[in-house]
Amino acid sequence: MQVTIKLFAMLGEQLGATVKLDLPAAPTAADIKPALQTAYPAVRQLLATARLAVNQEFVEDDAQPISATDEIALIPPVSGG
């Protein structure tokens, strides 16, 4: 199944605002970061600290099912003052 993932901050700067990703059948939230790390090893460290959001809510359960119509986003930590 193919999903579109929105990227923000440094992830978006390095990979673009969105990426398309092929996931296995019946994917869960736990499948997304490893698949992205394989596809884009240069941003592995940024992915490790980014929070996953599905349908505008942060994912708290990695077993959460993912569908092709879900809005998926990866949001790196933000700092500043």
PDB file of N, CA and C in Angstrom:
ATOM      1  N   MET A   1       0.841  -1.168   0.000  1.00  0.00           N
ATOM      2  CA  MET A   1       0.000   0.000   0.000  1.00  0.00           C
ATOM      3  C   MET A   1       0.894   1.241   0.000  1.00  0.00           C
ATOM      4  N   GLN A   2       0.517   2.228  -0.771  1.00  0.00           N
ATOM      5  CA  GLN A   2       1.290   3.464  -0.825  1.00  0.00           C
ATOM      6  C   GLN A   2       0.608   4.543   0.011  1.00  0.00           C
ATOM      7  N   VAL A   3       1.423   5.251   0.799  1.00  0.00           N
ATOM      8  CA  VAL A   3       0.924   6.363   1.604  1.00  0.00           C
ATOM      9  C   VAL A   3       1.754   7.602   1.288  1.00  0.00           C
ATOM     10  N   THR A   4       1.178   8.756   1.543  1.00  0.00           N
ATOM     11  CA  THR A   4       1.886  10.024   1.410  1.00  0.00           C
ATOM     12  C   THR A   4       2.143  10.550   2.809  1.00  0.00           C
ATOM     13  N   ILE A   5       3.380  10.963   3.044  1.00  0.00           N
ATOM     14  CA  ILE A   5       3.770  11.447   4.361  1.00  0.00           C
ATOM     15  C   ILE A   5       4.223  12.895   4.240  1.00  0.00           C
ATOM     16  N   LYS A   6       3.633  13.753   5.061  1.00  0.00           N
ATOM     17  CA  LYS A   6       4.028  15.161   5.104  1.00  0.00           C
ATOM     18  C   LYS A   6       5.223  15.297   6.037  1.00  0.00           C
ATOM     19  N   LEU A   7       6.192  16.097   5.617  1.00  0.00           N
ATOM     20  CA  LEU A   7       7.409  16.294   6.403  1.00  0.00           C
ATOM     21  C   LEU A   7       7.568  17.764   6.748  1.00  0.00           C
ATOM     22  N   PHE A   8       8.069  18.024   7.939  1.00  0.00           N
ATOM     23  CA  PHE A   8       8.202  19.396   8.413  1.00  0.00           C
ATOM     24  C   PHE A   8       9.625  19.668   8.892  1.00  0.00           C
ATOM     25  N   ALA A   9       9.945  20.943   9.027  1.00  0.00           N
ATOM     26  CA  ALA A   9      11.232  21.421   9.538  1.00  0.00           C
ATOM     27  C   ALA A   9      12.387  20.804   8.747  1.00  0.00           C
ATOM     28  N   MET A  10      13.420  20.311   9.427  1.00  0.00           N
ATOM     29  CA  MET A  10      14.620  19.795   8.759  1.00  0.00           C
ATOM     30  C   MET A  10      14.310  18.612   7.845  1.00  0.00           C
ATOM     31  N   LEU A  11      13.359  17.775   8.217  1.00  0.00           N
ATOM     32  CA  LEU A  11      12.996  16.655   7.341  1.00  0.00           C
ATOM     33  C   LEU A  11      12.455  17.168   6.017  1.00  0.00           C
ATOM     34  N   GLY A  12      11.570  18.146   6.084  1.00  0.00           N
ATOM     35  CA  GLY A  12      11.014  18.728   4.871  1.00  0.00           C
ATOM     36  C   GLY A  12      12.057  19.442   4.033  1.00  0.00           C
ATOM     37  N   GLU A  13      13.003  20.088   4.697  1.00  0.00           N
ATOM     38  CA  GLU A  13      14.066  20.782   3.964  1.00  0.00           C
ATOM     39  C   GLU A  13      14.949  19.794   3.208  1.00  0.00           C
ATOM     40  N   GLN A  14      15.192  18.636   3.791  1.00  0.00           N
ATOM     41  CA  GLN A  14      16.087  17.669   3.162  1.00  0.00           C
ATOM     42  C   GLN A  14      15.396  16.770   2.141  1.00  0.00           C
ATOM     43  N   LEU A  15      14.127  16.423   2.377  1.00  0.00           N
ATOM     44  CA  LEU A  15      13.447  15.465   1.497  1.00  0.00           C
ATOM     45  C   LEU A  15      12.307  16.062   0.689  1.00  0.00           C
ATOM     46  N   GLY A  16      11.897  17.273   1.009  1.00  0.00           N
ATOM     47  CA  GLY A  16      10.742  17.871   0.358  1.00  0.00           C
ATOM     48  C   GLY A  16       9.545  17.830   1.291  1.00  0.00           C
ATOM     49  N   ALA A  17       8.499  18.540   0.934  1.00  0.00           N
ATOM     50  CA  ALA A  17       7.333  18.665   1.803  1.00  0.00           C
ATOM     51  C   ALA A  17       6.579  17.350   1.985  1.00  0.00           C
ATOM     52  N   THR A  18       6.611  16.489   0.972  1.00  0.00           N
ATOM     53  CA  THR A  18       5.942  15.189   1.080  1.00  0.00           C
ATOM     54  C   THR A  18       6.789  14.116   0.405  1.00  0.00           C
ATOM     55  N   VAL A  19       6.622  12.891   0.880  1.00  0.00           N
ATOM     56  CA  VAL A  19       7.220  11.726   0.226  1.00  0.00           C
ATOM     57  C   VAL A  19       6.157  10.644   0.137  1.00  0.00           C
ATOM     58  N   LYS A  20       6.265   9.832  -0.885  1.00  0.00           N
ATOM     59  CA  LYS A  20       5.389   8.671  -1.025  1.00  0.00           C
ATOM     60  C   LYS A  20       6.182   7.457  -0.567  1.00  0.00           C
ATOM     61  N   LEU A  21       5.498   6.554   0.129  1.00  0.00           N
ATOM     62  CA  LEU A  21       6.172   5.406   0.713  1.00  0.00           C
ATOM     63  C   LEU A  21       5.318   4.168   0.518  1.00  0.00           C
ATOM     64  N   ASP A  22       5.954   3.090   0.084  1.00  0.00           N
ATOM     65  CA  ASP A  22       5.259   1.810  -0.035  1.00  0.00           C
ATOM     66  C   ASP A  22       5.398   1.055   1.277  1.00  0.00           C
ATOM     67  N   LEU A  23       4.264   0.634   1.826  1.00  0.00           N
ATOM     68  CA  LEU A  23       4.232  -0.121   3.072  1.00  0.00           C
ATOM     69  C   LEU A  23       3.651  -1.504   2.816  1.00  0.00           C
ATOM     70  N   PRO A  24       3.914  -2.459   3.707  1.00  0.00           N
ATOM     71  CA  PRO A  24       3.342  -3.795   3.545  1.00  0.00           C
ATOM     72  C   PRO A  24       1.823  -3.757   3.712  1.00  0.00           C
ATOM     73  N   ALA A  25       1.168  -4.832   3.342  1.00  0.00           N
ATOM     74  CA  ALA A  25      -0.283  -4.929   3.530  1.00  0.00           C
ATOM     75  C   ALA A  25      -0.602  -4.802   5.018  1.00  0.00           C
ATOM     76  N   ALA A  26      -1.717  -4.172   5.329  1.00  0.00           N
ATOM     77  CA  ALA A  26      -2.178  -3.963   6.707  1.00  0.00           C
ATOM     78  C   ALA A  26      -1.105  -3.309   7.582  1.00  0.00           C
ATOM     79  N   PRO A  27      -0.579  -2.162   7.169  1.00  0.00           N
ATOM     80  CA  PRO A  27       0.494  -1.531   7.944  1.00  0.00           C
ATOM     81  C   PRO A  27      -0.010  -0.919   9.246  1.00  0.00           C
ATOM     82  N   THR A  28       0.930  -0.750  10.165  1.00  0.00           N
ATOM     83  CA  THR A  28       0.654  -0.044  11.410  1.00  0.00           C
ATOM     84  C   THR A  28       1.605   1.141  11.508  1.00  0.00           C
ATOM     85  N   ALA A  29       1.386   1.967  12.508  1.00  0.00           N
ATOM     86  CA  ALA A  29       2.258   3.122  12.720  1.00  0.00           C
ATOM     87  C   ALA A  29       3.713   2.691  12.902  1.00  0.00           C
ATOM     88  N   ALA A  30       3.932   1.526  13.470  1.00  0.00           N
ATOM     89  CA  ALA A  30       5.291   1.028  13.708  1.00  0.00           C
ATOM     90  C   ALA A  30       6.053   0.760  12.416  1.00  0.00           C
ATOM     91  N   ASP A  31       5.370   0.608  11.298  1.00  0.00           N
ATOM     92  CA  ASP A  31       6.026   0.321  10.019  1.00  0.00           C
ATOM     93  C   ASP A  31       6.605   1.560   9.340  1.00  0.00           C
ATOM     94  N   ILE A  32       6.153   2.738   9.717  1.00  0.00           N
ATOM     95  CA  ILE A  32       6.483   3.940   8.952  1.00  0.00           C
ATOM     96  C   ILE A  32       7.938   4.380   9.110  1.00  0.00           C
ATOM     97  N   LYS A  33       8.398   4.578  10.334  1.00  0.00           N
ATOM     98  CA  LYS A  33       9.770   5.071  10.513  1.00  0.00           C
ATOM     99  C   LYS A  33      10.818   4.103   9.964  1.00  0.00           C
ATOM    100  N   PRO A  34      10.726   2.800  10.240  1.00  0.00           N
ATOM    101  CA  PRO A  34      11.728   1.892   9.658  1.00  0.00           C
ATOM    102  C   PRO A  34      11.743   1.921   8.129  1.00  0.00           C
ATOM    103  N   ALA A  35      10.567   2.021   7.515  1.00  0.00           N
ATOM    104  CA  ALA A  35      10.508   2.078   6.051  1.00  0.00           C
ATOM    105  C   ALA A  35      11.157   3.359   5.538  1.00  0.00           C
ATOM    106  N   LEU A  36      10.932   4.464   6.225  1.00  0.00           N
ATOM    107  CA  LEU A  36      11.567   5.725   5.829  1.00  0.00           C
ATOM    108  C   LEU A  36      13.077   5.684   6.053  1.00  0.00           C
ATOM    109  N   GLN A  37      13.514   5.069   7.139  1.00  0.00           N
ATOM    110  CA  GLN A  37      14.951   4.965   7.405  1.00  0.00           C
ATOM    111  C   GLN A  37      15.646   4.133   6.337  1.00  0.00           C
ATOM    112  N   THR A  38      14.972   3.118   5.836  1.00  0.00           N
ATOM    113  CA  THR A  38      15.537   2.303   4.763  1.00  0.00           C
ATOM    114  C   THR A  38      15.587   3.093   3.458  1.00  0.00           C
ATOM    115  N   ALA A  39      14.507   3.814   3.162  1.00  0.00           N
ATOM    116  CA  ALA A  39      14.433   4.568   1.910  1.00  0.00           C
ATOM    117  C   ALA A  39      15.327   5.809   1.922  1.00  0.00           C
ATOM    118  N   TYR A  40      15.511   6.418   3.085  1.00  0.00           N
ATOM    119  CA  TYR A  40      16.260   7.675   3.194  1.00  0.00           C
ATOM    120  C   TYR A  40      17.262   7.600   4.355  1.00  0.00           C
ATOM    121  N   PRO A  41      18.309   6.808   4.220  1.00  0.00           N
ATOM    122  CA  PRO A  41      19.254   6.629   5.332  1.00  0.00           C
ATOM    123  C   PRO A  41      19.962   7.916   5.762  1.00  0.00           C
ATOM    124  N   ALA A  42      20.044   8.903   4.905  1.00  0.00           N
ATOM    125  CA  ALA A  42      20.731  10.156   5.250  1.00  0.00           C
ATOM    126  C   ALA A  42      20.015  10.925   6.363  1.00  0.00           C
ATOM    127  N   VAL A  43      18.731  10.669   6.561  1.00  0.00           N
ATOM    128  CA  VAL A  43      17.978  11.396   7.595  1.00  0.00           C
ATOM    129  C   VAL A  43      17.596  10.485   8.765  1.00  0.00           C
ATOM    130  N   ARG A  44      18.301   9.396   8.906  1.00  0.00           N
ATOM    131  CA  ARG A  44      18.005   8.411   9.961  1.00  0.00           C
ATOM    132  C   ARG A  44      17.925   9.055  11.345  1.00  0.00           C
ATOM    133  N   GLN A  45      18.876   9.923  11.691  1.00  0.00           N
ATOM    134  CA  GLN A  45      18.873  10.540  13.022  1.00  0.00           C
ATOM    135  C   GLN A  45      17.688  11.483  13.207  1.00  0.00           C
ATOM    136  N   LEU A  46      17.336  12.223  12.174  1.00  0.00           N
ATOM    137  CA  LEU A  46      16.167  13.106  12.274  1.00  0.00           C
ATOM    138  C   LEU A  46      14.891  12.292  12.462  1.00  0.00           C
ATOM    139  N   LEU A  47      14.781  11.180  11.762  1.00  0.00           N
ATOM    140  CA  LEU A  47      13.599  10.331  11.887  1.00  0.00           C
ATOM    141  C   LEU A  47      13.476   9.742  13.287  1.00  0.00           C
ATOM    142  N   ALA A  48      14.604   9.448  13.909  1.00  0.00           N
ATOM    143  CA  ALA A  48      14.591   8.827  15.232  1.00  0.00           C
ATOM    144  C   ALA A  48      13.933   9.717  16.282  1.00  0.00           C
ATOM    145  N   THR A  49      14.026  11.031  16.123  1.00  0.00           N
ATOM    146  CA  THR A  49      13.467  11.939  17.127  1.00  0.00           C
ATOM    147  C   THR A  49      12.139  12.565  16.704  1.00  0.00           C
ATOM    148  N   ALA A  50      11.714  12.324  15.482  1.00  0.00           N
ATOM    149  CA  ALA A  50      10.465  12.924  14.985  1.00  0.00           C
ATOM    150  C   ALA A  50       9.253  12.213  15.576  1.00  0.00           C
ATOM    151  N   ARG A  51       8.191  12.966  15.760  1.00  0.00           N
ATOM    152  CA  ARG A  51       6.921  12.401  16.234  1.00  0.00           C
ATOM    153  C   ARG A  51       6.031  12.119  15.036  1.00  0.00           C
ATOM    154  N   LEU A  52       5.353  10.996  15.083  1.00  0.00           N
ATOM    155  CA  LEU A  52       4.436  10.596  14.026  1.00  0.00           C
ATOM    156  C   LEU A  52       3.028  11.056  14.386  1.00  0.00           C
ATOM    157  N   ALA A  53       2.359  11.680  13.435  1.00  0.00           N
ATOM    158  CA  ALA A  53       0.969  12.085  13.622  1.00  0.00           C
ATOM    159  C   ALA A  53       0.132  11.470  12.504  1.00  0.00           C
ATOM    160  N   VAL A  54      -1.040  10.979  12.874  1.00  0.00           N
ATOM    161  CA  VAL A  54      -1.979  10.421  11.910  1.00  0.00           C
ATOM    162  C   VAL A  54      -3.305  11.142  12.102  1.00  0.00           C
ATOM    163  N   ASN A  55      -3.806  11.701  11.016  1.00  0.00           N
ATOM    164  CA  ASN A  55      -5.059  12.459  11.044  1.00  0.00           C
ATOM    165  C   ASN A  55      -5.023  13.553  12.111  1.00  0.00           C
ATOM    166  N   GLN A  56      -3.909  14.262  12.153  1.00  0.00           N
ATOM    167  CA  GLN A  56      -3.687  15.437  12.996  1.00  0.00           C
ATOM    168  C   GLN A  56      -3.661  15.133  14.492  1.00  0.00           C
ATOM    169  N   GLU A  57      -3.331  13.884  14.848  1.00  0.00           N
ATOM    170  CA  GLU A  57      -3.152  13.518  16.252  1.00  0.00           C
ATOM    171  C   GLU A  57      -1.870  12.714  16.387  1.00  0.00           C
ATOM    172  N   PHE A  58      -1.068  13.046  17.406  1.00  0.00           N
ATOM    173  CA  PHE A  58       0.150  12.284  17.621  1.00  0.00           C
ATOM    174  C   PHE A  58      -0.190  10.834  17.938  1.00  0.00           C
ATOM    175  N   VAL A  59       0.588   9.928  17.385  1.00  0.00           N
ATOM    176  CA  VAL A  59       0.379   8.497  17.595  1.00  0.00           C
ATOM    177  C   VAL A  59       0.941   8.114  18.959  1.00  0.00           C
ATOM    178  N   GLU A  60       0.115   7.476  19.766  1.00  0.00           N
ATOM    179  CA  GLU A  60       0.540   6.997  21.082  1.00  0.00           C
ATOM    180  C   GLU A  60       0.718   5.482  21.090  1.00  0.00           C
ATOM    181  N   ASP A  61       0.115   4.796  20.117  1.00  0.00           N
ATOM    182  CA  ASP A  61       0.147   3.333  20.054  1.00  0.00           C
ATOM    183  C   ASP A  61       0.715   2.905  18.709  1.00  0.00           C
ATOM    184  N   ASP A  62       1.896   2.295  18.724  1.00  0.00           N
ATOM    185  CA  ASP A  62       2.536   1.870  17.475  1.00  0.00           C
ATOM    186  C   ASP A  62       1.729   0.829  16.712  1.00  0.00           C
ATOM    187  N   ALA A  63       0.773   0.197  17.362  1.00  0.00           N
ATOM    188  CA  ALA A  63      -0.061  -0.802  16.698  1.00  0.00           C
ATOM    189  C   ALA A  63      -1.224  -0.164  15.941  1.00  0.00           C
ATOM    190  N   GLN A  64      -1.318   1.165  15.970  1.00  0.00           N
ATOM    191  CA  GLN A  64      -2.413   1.854  15.279  1.00  0.00           C
ATOM    192  C   GLN A  64      -2.382   1.516  13.795  1.00  0.00           C
ATOM    193  N   PRO A  65      -3.492   1.024  13.249  1.00  0.00           N
ATOM    194  CA  PRO A  65      -3.535   0.711  11.813  1.00  0.00           C
ATOM    195  C   PRO A  65      -3.417   1.981  10.970  1.00  0.00           C
ATOM    196  N   ILE A  66      -2.826   1.829   9.800  1.00  0.00           N
ATOM    197  CA  ILE A  66      -2.664   2.927   8.849  1.00  0.00           C
ATOM    198  C   ILE A  66      -3.419   2.571   7.577  1.00  0.00           C
ATOM    199  N   SER A  67      -4.176   3.541   7.044  1.00  0.00           N
ATOM    200  CA  SER A  67      -4.863   3.318   5.769  1.00  0.00           C
ATOM    201  C   SER A  67      -4.319   4.302   4.734  1.00  0.00           C
ATOM    202  N   ALA A  68      -4.573   4.009   3.483  1.00  0.00           N
ATOM    203  CA  ALA A  68      -4.066   4.841   2.389  1.00  0.00           C
ATOM    204  C   ALA A  68      -4.659   6.247   2.416  1.00  0.00           C
ATOM    205  N   THR A  69      -5.799   6.422   3.056  1.00  0.00           N
ATOM    206  CA  THR A  69      -6.443   7.733   3.089  1.00  0.00           C
ATOM    207  C   THR A  69      -6.073   8.553   4.319  1.00  0.00           C
ATOM    208  N   ASP A  70      -5.300   7.991   5.242  1.00  0.00           N
ATOM    209  CA  ASP A  70      -4.894   8.729   6.437  1.00  0.00           C
ATOM    210  C   ASP A  70      -3.963   9.880   6.075  1.00  0.00           C
ATOM    211  N   GLU A  71      -4.074  10.967   6.822  1.00  0.00           N
ATOM    212  CA  GLU A  71      -3.110  12.058   6.711  1.00  0.00           C
ATOM    213  C   GLU A  71      -1.981  11.748   7.692  1.00  0.00           C
ATOM    214  N   ILE A  72      -0.791  11.511   7.162  1.00  0.00           N
ATOM    215  CA  ILE A  72       0.351  11.104   7.971  1.00  0.00           C
ATOM    216  C   ILE A  72       1.393  12.212   7.928  1.00  0.00           C
ATOM    217  N   ALA A  73       1.948  12.535   9.093  1.00  0.00           N
ATOM    218  CA  ALA A  73       2.970  13.583   9.164  1.00  0.00           C
ATOM    219  C   ALA A  73       4.061  13.173  10.141  1.00  0.00           C
ATOM    220  N   LEU A  74       5.270  13.598   9.847  1.00  0.00           N
ATOM    221  CA  LEU A  74       6.393  13.437  10.768  1.00  0.00           C
ATOM    222  C   LEU A  74       6.856  14.821  11.173  1.00  0.00           C
ATOM    223  N   ILE A  75       6.891  15.050  12.489  1.00  0.00           N
ATOM    224  CA  ILE A  75       7.187  16.373  13.010  1.00  0.00           C
ATOM    225  C   ILE A  75       8.399  16.283  13.933  1.00  0.00           C
ATOM    226  N   PRO A  76       9.531  16.844  13.507  1.00  0.00           N
ATOM    227  CA  PRO A  76      10.723  16.835  14.359  1.00  0.00           C
ATOM    228  C   PRO A  76      10.521  17.725  15.587  1.00  0.00           C
ATOM    229  N   PRO A  77      11.338  17.518  16.623  1.00  0.00           N
ATOM    230  CA  PRO A  77      11.237  18.388  17.798  1.00  0.00           C
ATOM    231  C   PRO A  77      11.501  19.844  17.413  1.00  0.00           C
ATOM    232  N   VAL A  78      10.851  20.732  18.118  1.00  0.00           N
ATOM    233  CA  VAL A  78      10.988  22.162  17.845  1.00  0.00           C
ATOM    234  C   VAL A  78      11.578  22.827  19.081  1.00  0.00           C
ATOM    235  N   SER A  79      12.503  23.731  18.864  1.00  0.00           N
ATOM    236  CA  SER A  79      13.051  24.500  19.982  1.00  0.00           C
ATOM    237  C   SER A  79      13.155  25.953  19.559  1.00  0.00           C
ATOM    238  N   GLY A  80      13.336  26.782  20.502  1.00  0.00           N
ATOM    239  CA  GLY A  80      13.452  28.200  20.202  1.00  0.00           C
ATOM    240  C   GLY A  80      12.974  29.021  21.375  1.00  0.00           C
ATOM    241  N   GLY A  81      12.912  30.300  21.160  1.00  0.00           N
ATOM    242  CA  GLY A  81      12.524  31.112  22.287  1.00  0.00           C
ATOM    243  C   GLY A  81      11.787  32.329  21.905  1.00  0.00           C
TER     244      GLY A  81
END
